[in-house]
Amino acid sequence: TCALEQGQMAFNPDSFKTKPEFSTLEDLAKGYERCKDVTAFYAKTFYLGTTLMDDDRQRAIWAIYLWCRRTDELVDGPNADRITPTALDMWEQRLEDVFEGRPYDILDATLSDTVRKFPLGIQPFRDMVAGMRDDLVKCRYQVCSICQLRVSEGFRAPHA
């Protein structure tokens, strides 16, 4: 089974207490292999499309996909009940660190390596974190939509 399915790659707010050590190209290769495995497991058709790319682009796409997957897991994964706006602030700071070349783990290191090799801006990644902030209040939006529907029903034009 895939590691994300087991919750092993879900963000844990306590993960900032220590930074694991890694420094070899072998470690980075293992990180990219994990990115590949997660992409192949969760996005089969997307993964198939990456097989048409050269090796560097494949690894870059897998690293980006994995970061997006991990980010989505913040509000939808096994630790979702522990995710607060403060935890998302921490995740966004972690993103800043990744783009500055200071990854927290080997999976972050794959994205750091990717942004070093390819001209990627940080804003789309920030936008995704902002979307996760919206997901934290999704129930409020649902209630608001229901209220809006009820109110608008009261203002319908009379039938002729």
PDB file of C-alpha atoms in Angstrom:
ATOM      1  CA  THR A   1       0.000   0.000   0.000  1.00  0.00           C
ATOM      2  CA  CYS A   2       1.029   3.582  -0.480  1.00  0.00           C
ATOM      3  CA  ALA A   3       2.491   5.489   2.444  1.00  0.00           C
ATOM      4  CA  LEU A   4      -0.049   8.310   2.206  1.00  0.00           C
ATOM      5  CA  GLU A   5      -2.817   5.781   2.594  1.00  0.00           C
ATOM      6  CA  GLN A   6      -1.235   4.755   5.889  1.00  0.00           C
ATOM      7  CA  GLY A   7      -0.939   8.378   7.006  1.00  0.00           C
ATOM      8  CA  GLN A   8       2.852   8.311   7.127  1.00  0.00           C
ATOM      9  CA  MET A   9       3.286  11.416   4.984  1.00  0.00           C
ATOM     10  CA  ALA A  10       0.500  13.469   6.464  1.00  0.00           C
ATOM     11  CA  PHE A  11       1.649  16.676   8.077  1.00  0.00           C
ATOM     12  CA  ASN A  12       1.871  16.552  11.827  1.00  0.00           C
ATOM     13  CA  PRO A  13       2.149  19.945  13.565  1.00  0.00           C
ATOM     14  CA  ASP A  14       4.677  18.386  15.965  1.00  0.00           C
ATOM     15  CA  SER A  15       7.029  17.637  13.057  1.00  0.00           C
ATOM     16  CA  PHE A  16       8.738  21.038  13.414  1.00  0.00           C
ATOM     17  CA  LYS A  17      10.386  20.069  16.690  1.00  0.00           C
ATOM     18  CA  THR A  18      13.312  18.378  14.937  1.00  0.00           C
ATOM     19  CA  LYS A  19      14.713  18.413  11.433  1.00  0.00           C
ATOM     20  CA  PRO A  20      15.853  15.037  10.130  1.00  0.00           C
ATOM     21  CA  GLU A  21      19.343  14.825   8.712  1.00  0.00           C
ATOM     22  CA  PHE A  22      19.810  13.973   5.062  1.00  0.00           C
ATOM     23  CA  SER A  23      22.404  15.153   2.663  1.00  0.00           C
ATOM     24  CA  THR A  24      23.326  12.598   0.070  1.00  0.00           C
ATOM     25  CA  LEU A  25      22.231  12.274  -3.513  1.00  0.00           C
ATOM     26  CA  GLU A  26      21.136   8.775  -2.562  1.00  0.00           C
ATOM     27  CA  ASP A  27      18.713  10.276  -0.018  1.00  0.00           C
ATOM     28  CA  LEU A  28      17.391  12.653  -2.649  1.00  0.00           C
ATOM     29  CA  ALA A  29      16.960   9.778  -5.109  1.00  0.00           C
ATOM     30  CA  LYS A  30      14.954   7.905  -2.454  1.00  0.00           C
ATOM     31  CA  GLY A  31      12.799  10.996  -1.976  1.00  0.00           C
ATOM     32  CA  TYR A  32      12.095  11.226  -5.685  1.00  0.00           C
ATOM     33  CA  GLU A  33      11.304   7.512  -5.746  1.00  0.00           C
ATOM     34  CA  ARG A  34       8.719   8.097  -3.020  1.00  0.00           C
ATOM     35  CA  CYS A  35       7.275  10.991  -5.057  1.00  0.00           C
ATOM     36  CA  LYS A  36       7.052   8.691  -8.066  1.00  0.00           C
ATOM     37  CA  ASP A  37       5.330   5.951  -6.050  1.00  0.00           C
ATOM     38  CA  VAL A  38       2.743   8.315  -4.564  1.00  0.00           C
ATOM     39  CA  THR A  39       2.002   9.891  -7.943  1.00  0.00           C
ATOM     40  CA  ALA A  40       1.634   6.475  -9.586  1.00  0.00           C
ATOM     41  CA  PHE A  41      -0.642   5.260  -6.778  1.00  0.00           C
ATOM     42  CA  TYR A  42      -2.978   8.262  -6.486  1.00  0.00           C
ATOM     43  CA  ALA A  43      -2.891   9.762  -9.977  1.00  0.00           C
ATOM     44  CA  LYS A  44      -2.479   6.876 -12.376  1.00  0.00           C
ATOM     45  CA  THR A  45      -3.376   8.719 -15.583  1.00  0.00           C
ATOM     46  CA  PHE A  46      -1.387  11.786 -14.556  1.00  0.00           C
ATOM     47  CA  TYR A  47       1.581   9.549 -13.776  1.00  0.00           C
ATOM     48  CA  LEU A  48       1.265   7.879 -17.178  1.00  0.00           C
ATOM     49  CA  GLY A  49       1.535  11.311 -18.816  1.00  0.00           C
ATOM     50  CA  THR A  50       4.799  11.956 -16.972  1.00  0.00           C
ATOM     51  CA  THR A  51       6.347   8.894 -18.581  1.00  0.00           C
ATOM     52  CA  LEU A  52       6.459  10.904 -21.830  1.00  0.00           C
ATOM     53  CA  MET A  53       8.805  13.463 -20.210  1.00  0.00           C
ATOM     54  CA  ASP A  54      12.552  13.408 -19.733  1.00  0.00           C
ATOM     55  CA  ASP A  55      13.843  12.208 -16.346  1.00  0.00           C
ATOM     56  CA  ASP A  56      14.395  15.660 -14.810  1.00  0.00           C
ATOM     57  CA  ARG A  57      10.906  16.837 -15.709  1.00  0.00           C
ATOM     58  CA  GLN A  58       9.356  13.594 -14.455  1.00  0.00           C
ATOM     59  CA  ARG A  59      11.002  13.993 -11.064  1.00  0.00           C
ATOM     60  CA  ALA A  60      10.000  17.660 -10.905  1.00  0.00           C
ATOM     61  CA  ILE A  61       6.352  16.897 -11.655  1.00  0.00           C
ATOM     62  CA  TRP A  62       6.308  14.072  -9.108  1.00  0.00           C
ATOM     63  CA  ALA A  63       7.798  16.364  -6.451  1.00  0.00           C
ATOM     64  CA  ILE A  64       5.214  19.065  -7.166  1.00  0.00           C
ATOM     65  CA  TYR A  65       2.390  16.517  -7.152  1.00  0.00           C
ATOM     66  CA  LEU A  66       3.562  15.121  -3.829  1.00  0.00           C
ATOM     67  CA  TRP A  67       3.736  18.573  -2.251  1.00  0.00           C
ATOM     68  CA  CYS A  68       0.210  19.292  -3.483  1.00  0.00           C
ATOM     69  CA  ARG A  69      -0.967  15.926  -2.184  1.00  0.00           C
ATOM     70  CA  ARG A  70       0.600  16.512   1.223  1.00  0.00           C
ATOM     71  CA  THR A  71      -0.941  19.972   1.356  1.00  0.00           C
ATOM     72  CA  ASP A  72      -4.382  18.601   0.527  1.00  0.00           C
ATOM     73  CA  GLU A  73      -3.960  15.942   3.201  1.00  0.00           C
ATOM     74  CA  LEU A  74      -3.668  18.719   5.780  1.00  0.00           C
ATOM     75  CA  VAL A  75      -7.419  19.274   5.736  1.00  0.00           C
ATOM     76  CA  ASP A  76      -8.560  15.915   4.352  1.00  0.00           C
ATOM     77  CA  GLY A  77      -6.085  13.436   5.853  1.00  0.00           C
ATOM     78  CA  PRO A  78      -5.771  11.499   9.091  1.00  0.00           C
ATOM     79  CA  ASN A  79      -4.543  14.538  11.061  1.00  0.00           C
ATOM     80  CA  ALA A  80      -7.181  16.919   9.677  1.00  0.00           C
ATOM     81  CA  ASP A  81      -8.828  17.334  13.057  1.00  0.00           C
ATOM     82  CA  ARG A  82      -5.556  18.745  14.413  1.00  0.00           C
ATOM     83  CA  ILE A  83      -5.063  21.277  11.635  1.00  0.00           C
ATOM     84  CA  THR A  84      -5.699  24.862  12.657  1.00  0.00           C
ATOM     85  CA  PRO A  85      -4.971  28.179  10.976  1.00  0.00           C
ATOM     86  CA  THR A  86      -1.744  28.232  13.018  1.00  0.00           C
ATOM     87  CA  ALA A  87      -0.738  24.838  11.616  1.00  0.00           C
ATOM     88  CA  LEU A  88      -1.344  26.194   8.109  1.00  0.00           C
ATOM     89  CA  ASP A  89       0.837  29.194   8.974  1.00  0.00           C
ATOM     90  CA  MET A  90       3.553  26.716   9.931  1.00  0.00           C
ATOM     91  CA  TRP A  91       3.058  24.799   6.691  1.00  0.00           C
ATOM     92  CA  GLU A  92       3.315  28.030   4.709  1.00  0.00           C
ATOM     93  CA  GLN A  93       6.545  28.929   6.539  1.00  0.00           C
ATOM     94  CA  ARG A  94       7.781  25.458   5.695  1.00  0.00           C
ATOM     95  CA  LEU A  95       7.000  26.211   2.041  1.00  0.00           C
ATOM     96  CA  GLU A  96       9.007  29.429   2.259  1.00  0.00           C
ATOM     97  CA  ASP A  97      11.901  27.440   3.725  1.00  0.00           C
ATOM     98  CA  VAL A  98      11.654  24.848   0.936  1.00  0.00           C
ATOM     99  CA  PHE A  99      11.905  27.619  -1.660  1.00  0.00           C
ATOM    100  CA  GLU A 100      14.884  29.066   0.234  1.00  0.00           C
ATOM    101  CA  GLY A 101      16.643  25.677   0.079  1.00  0.00           C
ATOM    102  CA  ARG A 102      15.951  24.708   3.708  1.00  0.00           C
ATOM    103  CA  PRO A 103      13.777  21.576   3.488  1.00  0.00           C
ATOM    104  CA  TYR A 104      12.433  19.884   6.618  1.00  0.00           C
ATOM    105  CA  ASP A 105      12.500  16.341   5.269  1.00  0.00           C
ATOM    106  CA  ILE A 106      13.539  14.374   2.232  1.00  0.00           C
ATOM    107  CA  LEU A 107      10.187  14.929   0.536  1.00  0.00           C
ATOM    108  CA  ASP A 108      10.575  18.683   0.974  1.00  0.00           C
ATOM    109  CA  ALA A 109      14.102  18.280  -0.400  1.00  0.00           C
ATOM    110  CA  THR A 110      12.695  17.010  -3.696  1.00  0.00           C
ATOM    111  CA  LEU A 111      10.681  20.216  -4.100  1.00  0.00           C
ATOM    112  CA  SER A 112      13.695  22.333  -3.070  1.00  0.00           C
ATOM    113  CA  ASP A 113      15.737  20.547  -5.713  1.00  0.00           C
ATOM    114  CA  THR A 114      12.971  21.076  -8.266  1.00  0.00           C
ATOM    115  CA  VAL A 115      12.680  24.835  -7.683  1.00  0.00           C
ATOM    116  CA  ARG A 116      16.463  25.084  -7.880  1.00  0.00           C
ATOM    117  CA  LYS A 117      16.434  23.406 -11.312  1.00  0.00           C
ATOM    118  CA  PHE A 118      13.275  24.933 -12.795  1.00  0.00           C
ATOM    119  CA  PRO A 119      11.991  28.534 -12.732  1.00  0.00           C
ATOM    120  CA  LEU A 120       8.974  28.020 -10.497  1.00  0.00           C
ATOM    121  CA  GLY A 121       7.348  30.869  -8.620  1.00  0.00           C
ATOM    122  CA  ILE A 122       6.094  30.338  -5.099  1.00  0.00           C
ATOM    123  CA  GLN A 123       2.709  32.048  -5.557  1.00  0.00           C
ATOM    124  CA  PRO A 124       0.753  29.047  -6.932  1.00  0.00           C
ATOM    125  CA  PHE A 125       1.932  27.056  -3.903  1.00  0.00           C
ATOM    126  CA  ARG A 126       0.855  29.863  -1.548  1.00  0.00           C
ATOM    127  CA  ASP A 127      -2.500  29.916  -3.323  1.00  0.00           C
ATOM    128  CA  MET A 128      -2.955  26.238  -2.571  1.00  0.00           C
ATOM    129  CA  VAL A 129      -2.284  26.832   1.122  1.00  0.00           C
ATOM    130  CA  ALA A 130      -4.850  29.650   0.983  1.00  0.00           C
ATOM    131  CA  GLY A 131      -7.318  27.160  -0.483  1.00  0.00           C
ATOM    132  CA  MET A 132      -6.691  24.874   2.470  1.00  0.00           C
ATOM    133  CA  ARG A 133      -7.547  27.802   4.766  1.00  0.00           C
ATOM    134  CA  ASP A 134     -10.876  28.020   2.976  1.00  0.00           C
ATOM    135  CA  ASP A 135     -11.375  24.279   3.476  1.00  0.00           C
ATOM    136  CA  LEU A 136     -11.012  24.730   7.238  1.00  0.00           C
ATOM    137  CA  VAL A 137     -14.267  26.703   7.178  1.00  0.00           C
ATOM    138  CA  LYS A 138     -16.075  24.645   4.522  1.00  0.00           C
ATOM    139  CA  CYS A 139     -18.972  23.859   6.835  1.00  0.00           C
ATOM    140  CA  ARG A 140     -19.642  27.559   7.301  1.00  0.00           C
ATOM    141  CA  TYR A 141     -19.810  28.016   3.534  1.00  0.00           C
ATOM    142  CA  GLN A 142     -22.257  25.140   3.239  1.00  0.00           C
ATOM    143  CA  VAL A 143     -24.487  26.633   5.929  1.00  0.00           C
ATOM    144  CA  CYS A 144     -24.209  30.045   4.278  1.00  0.00           C
ATOM    145  CA  SER A 145     -25.248  28.573   0.910  1.00  0.00           C
ATOM    146  CA  ILE A 146     -28.260  26.892   2.485  1.00  0.00           C
ATOM    147  CA  CYS A 147     -29.267  30.169   4.180  1.00  0.00           C
ATOM    148  CA  GLN A 148     -28.767  32.076   0.935  1.00  0.00           C
ATOM    149  CA  LEU A 149     -30.981  29.585  -0.916  1.00  0.00           C
ATOM    150  CA  ARG A 150     -33.734  29.897   1.704  1.00  0.00           C
ATOM    151  CA  VAL A 151     -33.600  33.696   1.652  1.00  0.00           C
ATOM    152  CA  SER A 152     -33.623  33.852  -2.150  1.00  0.00           C
ATOM    153  CA  GLU A 153     -36.671  31.553  -2.218  1.00  0.00           C
ATOM    154  CA  GLY A 154     -38.521  34.156  -0.161  1.00  0.00           C
ATOM    155  CA  PHE A 155     -37.825  36.844  -2.779  1.00  0.00           C
ATOM    156  CA  ARG A 156     -39.031  35.018  -5.870  1.00  0.00           C
ATOM    157  CA  ALA A 157     -41.333  36.871  -8.181  1.00  0.00           C
ATOM    158  CA  PRO A 158     -44.978  35.797  -7.817  1.00  0.00           C
ATOM    159  CA  HIS A 159     -46.283  33.470 -10.522  1.00  0.00           C
ATOM    160  CA  ALA A 160     -48.520  35.132 -13.058  1.00  0.00           C
TER     161      ALA A 160
END
